[in-house]
């Protein structure tokens, strides 16, 4: 039973706890306020009750009895922004009816959307014929399409192919040679257009040239080629589901199965280790939406990264006449600290229940520090955690659910600053004052907007602020001092500093040993004034928990960061945690640095061979193609790992070109952006797939059509369709790359 067309009374928390009546209409929309307010079921990303909604329940001060009937709906609005709808039902019966109805409909509609995504040829043709020729079914037998109509249709539905490619298929479908396609001929045209030679070859190999596939062939395929760890009983249930309880499946059903199967493994992460045993999705200069210099800070920066799954954000707090503010130096515009903390409190756990770390950069005097403590205590309330240690030691992410942890730098003082020295602190240490002045003159328009405030003096971080900070940042001198042994300390180093330290083998081992037990944070150097990113892999390999990147820039560094934390893959509406357990060999504690090389030697002895084949792509986008350019897609394949020089000496490529020891390109496929086929095979030796990433960049000439970056040990083996993303990190709905992978 669903609450379809039945009004259920609920209390909507953001409506001053008024009683409102909610109704489900057409199995796709929830309405209230007599239909003036509505929520589409398709926009719901998550349904949270009980412990998963605990932070919201505590925020609104709901008693335990009422909390049992609490529901939070996480949904998407314009520009992929997440919002919450908090409801309280009246009793257990209405609660179960509401929640079960929502979950059932979400499941049904997702299955429906998946079926529409890959319809059979006849259905595909019927949908597109009706949208182009006539809405009346009887017109199908008397209406026709010209070649110009077909071109317009393909353009409308983003079927990117050259004139010659479309015309060739048009002529093949035009069986009566009159230069027009009736409905039957248009169905043939669609079949030719959607023909996938690589699937035909695979199908023939599996079925031995038969038209049908039985269960035994299917089970052999998914257990051997696909590497699925599945029992025969479970495989039979799956086969019955996709075959609709028939004895065999045809090629179209098989293709539909391949397209619907997830390309990443379903990893059940263990969150019971100490929090220092995890990599944590971390943001640098979170308050900025663009470049580092002359950029206006914004609360939106915090909202965006928290909605994407970030678990460590940064706040730079400065003095002002109105109290503590957040900005990027003395001379830039600023936003009140209270606004930032309020936004963080609201969005802290919208994607993940696991702890959020706030890295505080304190650049204000004692008075504003006291106000900072007051603001943090009042707004964060019970979610604020003052210690990460209990009687058993450092607590785990599981024990720290819905908690906010502050990190403050435990320093004695800073030097008195002037506007110039403040600005230069965000500039390259290699620049002279003359060079800085010259660069500042180029930004006259921006400087006019700068807010000048009283110069700050030397200060100390007050005890009250350190008391509410569960993690204390300390200056790195070495790892042997007593302060470097405290449980709650954290070293913060910029990329160049840690690179320089790790050139010394003894220091590198000491840092490796330190990070097996204590916190470290690495962030981009100040010379990255355009908010570019470094390659984070080497810092993860050092065991660094918080490798902070500029999330506002979707470059290769951020793509690797997103791939590590699987932030693009929201399986079944459940968002990702932002925590990844380190590989065992990096988190194992050791009392002697001499043992560390021995640990790595064991890893390097276990070489594996990766076979990787870029077969084809589907529905490539054309938005960024230059006007008049004919599409000729190709793929650049890049391997990112920590052992490139050693591993890739044996890189072998077939039907493609080796550009470097870690980069390959396929041939071009002129004129076909709808279903280009490359069949480019390569093999590479790898030692550690924990830190091996693969990036695919689909291009036409010098235009990037789409990218995808994934971590090798997350990728399911066998034949997989992987999605493509634009250069802002937004997923294309239909565009995919079809690939094959195998590890020997």
JSON list of C-alpha atoms in Angstrom, two decimals, residues 16-145:
[
{"chain": "A", "resi": 16, "resn": "UNK", "atom": "CA", "xyz": [7.79, 26.53, 12.41]},
{"chain": "A", "resi": 17, "resn": "UNK", "atom": "CA", "xyz": [6.61, 23.00, 13.15]},
{"chain": "A", "resi": 18, "resn": "UNK", "atom": "CA", "xyz": [3.24, 23.48, 11.46]},
{"chain": "A", "resi": 19, "resn": "UNK", "atom": "CA", "xyz": [1.11, 20.46, 10.62]},
{"chain": "A", "resi": 20, "resn": "UNK", "atom": "CA", "xyz": [1.07, 20.01, 6.84]},
{"chain": "A", "resi": 21, "resn": "UNK", "atom": "CA", "xyz": [-0.58, 17.39, 4.63]},
{"chain": "A", "resi": 22, "resn": "UNK", "atom": "CA", "xyz": [1.56, 15.55, 2.07]},
{"chain": "A", "resi": 23, "resn": "UNK", "atom": "CA", "xyz": [0.21, 13.62, -0.91]},
{"chain": "A", "resi": 24, "resn": "UNK", "atom": "CA", "xyz": [1.86, 11.42, -3.54]},
{"chain": "A", "resi": 25, "resn": "UNK", "atom": "CA", "xyz": [0.50, 12.00, -7.05]},
{"chain": "A", "resi": 26, "resn": "UNK", "atom": "CA", "xyz": [1.13, 10.01, -10.24]},
{"chain": "A", "resi": 27, "resn": "UNK", "atom": "CA", "xyz": [3.73, 7.94, -8.41]},
{"chain": "A", "resi": 28, "resn": "UNK", "atom": "CA", "xyz": [6.33, 10.62, -9.11]},
{"chain": "A", "resi": 29, "resn": "UNK", "atom": "CA", "xyz": [5.63, 13.80, -7.14]},
{"chain": "A", "resi": 30, "resn": "UNK", "atom": "CA", "xyz": [5.03, 14.63, -3.47]},
{"chain": "A", "resi": 31, "resn": "UNK", "atom": "CA", "xyz": [2.90, 17.75, -3.01]},
{"chain": "A", "resi": 32, "resn": "UNK", "atom": "CA", "xyz": [1.84, 19.82, -0.01]},
{"chain": "A", "resi": 33, "resn": "UNK", "atom": "CA", "xyz": [0.22, 23.20, 0.65]},
{"chain": "A", "resi": 34, "resn": "UNK", "atom": "CA", "xyz": [-2.57, 22.31, -1.80]},
{"chain": "A", "resi": 35, "resn": "UNK", "atom": "CA", "xyz": [-0.08, 21.62, -4.56]},
{"chain": "A", "resi": 36, "resn": "UNK", "atom": "CA", "xyz": [1.79, 24.92, -4.32]},
{"chain": "A", "resi": 37, "resn": "UNK", "atom": "CA", "xyz": [4.85, 23.01, -3.03]},
{"chain": "A", "resi": 38, "resn": "UNK", "atom": "CA", "xyz": [6.12, 19.87, -4.73]},
{"chain": "A", "resi": 39, "resn": "UNK", "atom": "CA", "xyz": [9.07, 17.48, -4.72]},
{"chain": "A", "resi": 40, "resn": "UNK", "atom": "CA", "xyz": [9.82, 15.15, -7.62]},
{"chain": "A", "resi": 41, "resn": "UNK", "atom": "CA", "xyz": [10.69, 11.61, -6.53]},
{"chain": "A", "resi": 42, "resn": "UNK", "atom": "CA", "xyz": [13.48, 11.52, -9.14]},
{"chain": "A", "resi": 43, "resn": "UNK", "atom": "CA", "xyz": [15.29, 14.36, -7.34]},
{"chain": "A", "resi": 44, "resn": "UNK", "atom": "CA", "xyz": [15.55, 12.44, -4.04]},
{"chain": "A", "resi": 45, "resn": "UNK", "atom": "CA", "xyz": [19.12, 11.24, -3.40]},
{"chain": "A", "resi": 46, "resn": "UNK", "atom": "CA", "xyz": [18.71, 9.73, 0.06]},
{"chain": "A", "resi": 47, "resn": "UNK", "atom": "CA", "xyz": [16.11, 8.94, 2.72]},
{"chain": "A", "resi": 48, "resn": "UNK", "atom": "CA", "xyz": [17.42, 9.17, 6.29]},
{"chain": "A", "resi": 49, "resn": "UNK", "atom": "CA", "xyz": [15.83, 7.95, 9.47]},
{"chain": "A", "resi": 50, "resn": "UNK", "atom": "CA", "xyz": [16.94, 6.95, 12.97]},
{"chain": "A", "resi": 51, "resn": "UNK", "atom": "CA", "xyz": [20.74, 7.11, 13.50]},
{"chain": "A", "resi": 52, "resn": "UNK", "atom": "CA", "xyz": [21.43, 8.33, 9.95]},
{"chain": "A", "resi": 53, "resn": "UNK", "atom": "CA", "xyz": [19.46, 11.49, 10.74]},
{"chain": "A", "resi": 54, "resn": "UNK", "atom": "CA", "xyz": [20.78, 11.90, 14.28]},
{"chain": "A", "resi": 55, "resn": "UNK", "atom": "CA", "xyz": [22.61, 15.19, 13.67]},
{"chain": "A", "resi": 56, "resn": "UNK", "atom": "CA", "xyz": [19.41, 16.82, 12.34]},
{"chain": "A", "resi": 57, "resn": "UNK", "atom": "CA", "xyz": [17.33, 15.37, 15.19]},
{"chain": "A", "resi": 58, "resn": "UNK", "atom": "CA", "xyz": [19.75, 16.85, 17.73]},
{"chain": "A", "resi": 59, "resn": "UNK", "atom": "CA", "xyz": [19.89, 20.18, 15.87]},
{"chain": "A", "resi": 60, "resn": "UNK", "atom": "CA", "xyz": [16.11, 20.60, 16.21]},
{"chain": "A", "resi": 61, "resn": "UNK", "atom": "CA", "xyz": [16.01, 19.29, 19.80]},
{"chain": "A", "resi": 62, "resn": "UNK", "atom": "CA", "xyz": [13.57, 16.45, 19.07]},
{"chain": "A", "resi": 63, "resn": "UNK", "atom": "CA", "xyz": [12.71, 14.11, 21.97]},
{"chain": "A", "resi": 64, "resn": "UNK", "atom": "CA", "xyz": [13.38, 10.37, 21.67]},
{"chain": "A", "resi": 65, "resn": "UNK", "atom": "CA", "xyz": [9.73, 9.40, 21.19]},
{"chain": "A", "resi": 66, "resn": "UNK", "atom": "CA", "xyz": [9.17, 11.78, 18.29]},
{"chain": "A", "resi": 67, "resn": "UNK", "atom": "CA", "xyz": [12.60, 10.99, 16.81]},
{"chain": "A", "resi": 68, "resn": "UNK", "atom": "CA", "xyz": [11.41, 7.46, 15.98]},
{"chain": "A", "resi": 69, "resn": "UNK", "atom": "CA", "xyz": [9.07, 8.95, 13.35]},
{"chain": "A", "resi": 70, "resn": "UNK", "atom": "CA", "xyz": [11.57, 11.43, 11.88]},
{"chain": "A", "resi": 71, "resn": "UNK", "atom": "CA", "xyz": [12.33, 11.40, 8.11]},
{"chain": "A", "resi": 72, "resn": "UNK", "atom": "CA", "xyz": [14.89, 13.52, 6.27]},
{"chain": "A", "resi": 73, "resn": "UNK", "atom": "CA", "xyz": [14.70, 13.59, 2.47]},
{"chain": "A", "resi": 74, "resn": "UNK", "atom": "CA", "xyz": [17.92, 14.70, 0.73]},
{"chain": "A", "resi": 75, "resn": "UNK", "atom": "CA", "xyz": [17.08, 16.00, -2.72]},
{"chain": "A", "resi": 76, "resn": "UNK", "atom": "CA", "xyz": [18.69, 17.84, -5.62]},
{"chain": "A", "resi": 77, "resn": "UNK", "atom": "CA", "xyz": [17.71, 21.24, -6.96]},
{"chain": "A", "resi": 78, "resn": "UNK", "atom": "CA", "xyz": [19.22, 23.31, -9.78]},
{"chain": "A", "resi": 79, "resn": "UNK", "atom": "CA", "xyz": [22.98, 23.00, -10.43]},
{"chain": "A", "resi": 80, "resn": "UNK", "atom": "CA", "xyz": [23.16, 19.73, -8.46]},
{"chain": "A", "resi": 81, "resn": "UNK", "atom": "CA", "xyz": [22.80, 21.48, -5.10]},
{"chain": "A", "resi": 82, "resn": "UNK", "atom": "CA", "xyz": [21.51, 19.33, -2.25]},
{"chain": "A", "resi": 83, "resn": "UNK", "atom": "CA", "xyz": [18.72, 20.37, 0.09]},
{"chain": "A", "resi": 84, "resn": "UNK", "atom": "CA", "xyz": [16.95, 18.75, 3.04]},
{"chain": "A", "resi": 85, "resn": "UNK", "atom": "CA", "xyz": [13.27, 18.29, 3.83]},
{"chain": "A", "resi": 86, "resn": "UNK", "atom": "CA", "xyz": [12.76, 17.35, 7.50]},
{"chain": "A", "resi": 87, "resn": "UNK", "atom": "CA", "xyz": [9.46, 15.71, 8.45]},
{"chain": "A", "resi": 88, "resn": "UNK", "atom": "CA", "xyz": [7.97, 14.08, 11.53]},
{"chain": "A", "resi": 89, "resn": "UNK", "atom": "CA", "xyz": [5.09, 11.63, 11.09]},
{"chain": "A", "resi": 90, "resn": "UNK", "atom": "CA", "xyz": [2.34, 11.18, 13.68]},
{"chain": "A", "resi": 91, "resn": "UNK", "atom": "CA", "xyz": [2.67, 7.49, 14.49]},
{"chain": "A", "resi": 92, "resn": "UNK", "atom": "CA", "xyz": [4.55, 4.32, 13.58]},
{"chain": "A", "resi": 93, "resn": "UNK", "atom": "CA", "xyz": [1.99, 3.15, 11.00]},
{"chain": "A", "resi": 94, "resn": "UNK", "atom": "CA", "xyz": [2.12, 6.41, 9.03]},
{"chain": "A", "resi": 95, "resn": "UNK", "atom": "CA", "xyz": [5.91, 6.50, 9.37]},
{"chain": "A", "resi": 96, "resn": "UNK", "atom": "CA", "xyz": [6.29, 3.02, 7.84]},
{"chain": "A", "resi": 97, "resn": "UNK", "atom": "CA", "xyz": [3.79, 3.81, 5.09]},
{"chain": "A", "resi": 98, "resn": "UNK", "atom": "CA", "xyz": [5.56, 7.04, 4.15]},
{"chain": "A", "resi": 99, "resn": "UNK", "atom": "CA", "xyz": [9.11, 5.65, 4.15]},
{"chain": "A", "resi": 100, "resn": "UNK", "atom": "CA", "xyz": [8.31, 2.35, 2.42]},
{"chain": "A", "resi": 101, "resn": "UNK", "atom": "CA", "xyz": [6.29, 4.17, -0.26]},
{"chain": "A", "resi": 102, "resn": "UNK", "atom": "CA", "xyz": [9.13, 6.57, -1.01]},
{"chain": "A", "resi": 103, "resn": "UNK", "atom": "CA", "xyz": [11.77, 3.83, -1.14]},
{"chain": "A", "resi": 104, "resn": "UNK", "atom": "CA", "xyz": [9.64, 1.54, -3.33]},
{"chain": "A", "resi": 105, "resn": "UNK", "atom": "CA", "xyz": [8.85, 4.30, -5.82]},
{"chain": "A", "resi": 106, "resn": "UNK", "atom": "CA", "xyz": [12.47, 5.44, -6.00]},
{"chain": "A", "resi": 107, "resn": "UNK", "atom": "CA", "xyz": [13.48, 1.88, -6.84]},
{"chain": "A", "resi": 108, "resn": "UNK", "atom": "CA", "xyz": [10.73, 1.47, -9.44]},
{"chain": "A", "resi": 109, "resn": "UNK", "atom": "CA", "xyz": [11.48, 4.77, -11.17]},
{"chain": "A", "resi": 110, "resn": "UNK", "atom": "CA", "xyz": [15.21, 4.10, -11.30]},
{"chain": "A", "resi": 111, "resn": "UNK", "atom": "CA", "xyz": [14.57, 0.74, -12.92]},
{"chain": "A", "resi": 112, "resn": "UNK", "atom": "CA", "xyz": [12.24, 2.46, -15.40]},
{"chain": "A", "resi": 113, "resn": "UNK", "atom": "CA", "xyz": [14.82, 5.12, -16.25]},
{"chain": "A", "resi": 114, "resn": "UNK", "atom": "CA", "xyz": [17.42, 2.40, -16.79]},
{"chain": "A", "resi": 115, "resn": "UNK", "atom": "CA", "xyz": [15.10, 0.60, -19.21]},
{"chain": "A", "resi": 116, "resn": "UNK", "atom": "CA", "xyz": [14.54, 3.82, -21.17]},
{"chain": "A", "resi": 117, "resn": "UNK", "atom": "CA", "xyz": [18.29, 4.48, -21.25]},
{"chain": "A", "resi": 118, "resn": "UNK", "atom": "CA", "xyz": [18.93, 1.40, -23.40]},
{"chain": "A", "resi": 119, "resn": "UNK", "atom": "CA", "xyz": [15.68, 0.60, -25.25]},
{"chain": "A", "resi": 120, "resn": "UNK", "atom": "CA", "xyz": [15.54, -1.97, -28.01]},
{"chain": "A", "resi": 121, "resn": "UNK", "atom": "CA", "xyz": [15.80, -0.80, -31.64]},
{"chain": "A", "resi": 122, "resn": "UNK", "atom": "CA", "xyz": [12.04, -0.74, -32.26]},
{"chain": "A", "resi": 123, "resn": "UNK", "atom": "CA", "xyz": [11.28, 1.28, -29.14]},
{"chain": "A", "resi": 124, "resn": "UNK", "atom": "CA", "xyz": [14.18, 3.65, -29.84]},
{"chain": "A", "resi": 125, "resn": "UNK", "atom": "CA", "xyz": [12.91, 4.19, -33.39]},
{"chain": "A", "resi": 126, "resn": "UNK", "atom": "CA", "xyz": [9.32, 4.68, -32.26]},
{"chain": "A", "resi": 127, "resn": "UNK", "atom": "CA", "xyz": [10.26, 7.31, -29.67]},
{"chain": "A", "resi": 128, "resn": "UNK", "atom": "CA", "xyz": [12.36, 9.31, -32.12]},
{"chain": "A", "resi": 129, "resn": "UNK", "atom": "CA", "xyz": [9.94, 8.89, -35.05]},
{"chain": "A", "resi": 130, "resn": "UNK", "atom": "CA", "xyz": [7.05, 10.28, -33.05]},
{"chain": "A", "resi": 131, "resn": "UNK", "atom": "CA", "xyz": [9.15, 13.20, -31.82]},
{"chain": "A", "resi": 132, "resn": "UNK", "atom": "CA", "xyz": [10.12, 14.10, -35.40]},
{"chain": "A", "resi": 133, "resn": "UNK", "atom": "CA", "xyz": [7.23, 13.14, -37.71]},
{"chain": "A", "resi": 134, "resn": "UNK", "atom": "CA", "xyz": [3.91, 13.18, -35.92]},
{"chain": "A", "resi": 135, "resn": "UNK", "atom": "CA", "xyz": [2.36, 12.52, -32.53]},
{"chain": "A", "resi": 136, "resn": "UNK", "atom": "CA", "xyz": [-0.37, 10.45, -34.21]},
{"chain": "A", "resi": 137, "resn": "UNK", "atom": "CA", "xyz": [0.32, 6.77, -34.48]},
{"chain": "A", "resi": 138, "resn": "UNK", "atom": "CA", "xyz": [-1.66, 6.39, -37.70]},
{"chain": "A", "resi": 139, "resn": "UNK", "atom": "CA", "xyz": [0.72, 8.79, -39.42]},
{"chain": "A", "resi": 140, "resn": "UNK", "atom": "CA", "xyz": [3.55, 6.26, -39.12]},
{"chain": "A", "resi": 141, "resn": "UNK", "atom": "CA", "xyz": [2.41, 4.45, -42.26]},
{"chain": "A", "resi": 142, "resn": "UNK", "atom": "CA", "xyz": [2.11, 7.51, -44.50]},
{"chain": "A", "resi": 143, "resn": "UNK", "atom": "CA", "xyz": [4.82, 9.85, -43.33]},
{"chain": "A", "resi": 144, "resn": "UNK", "atom": "CA", "xyz": [8.45, 9.73, -44.44]},
{"chain": "A", "resi": 145, "resn": "UNK", "atom": "CA", "xyz": [11.78, 11.28, -43.53]}
]
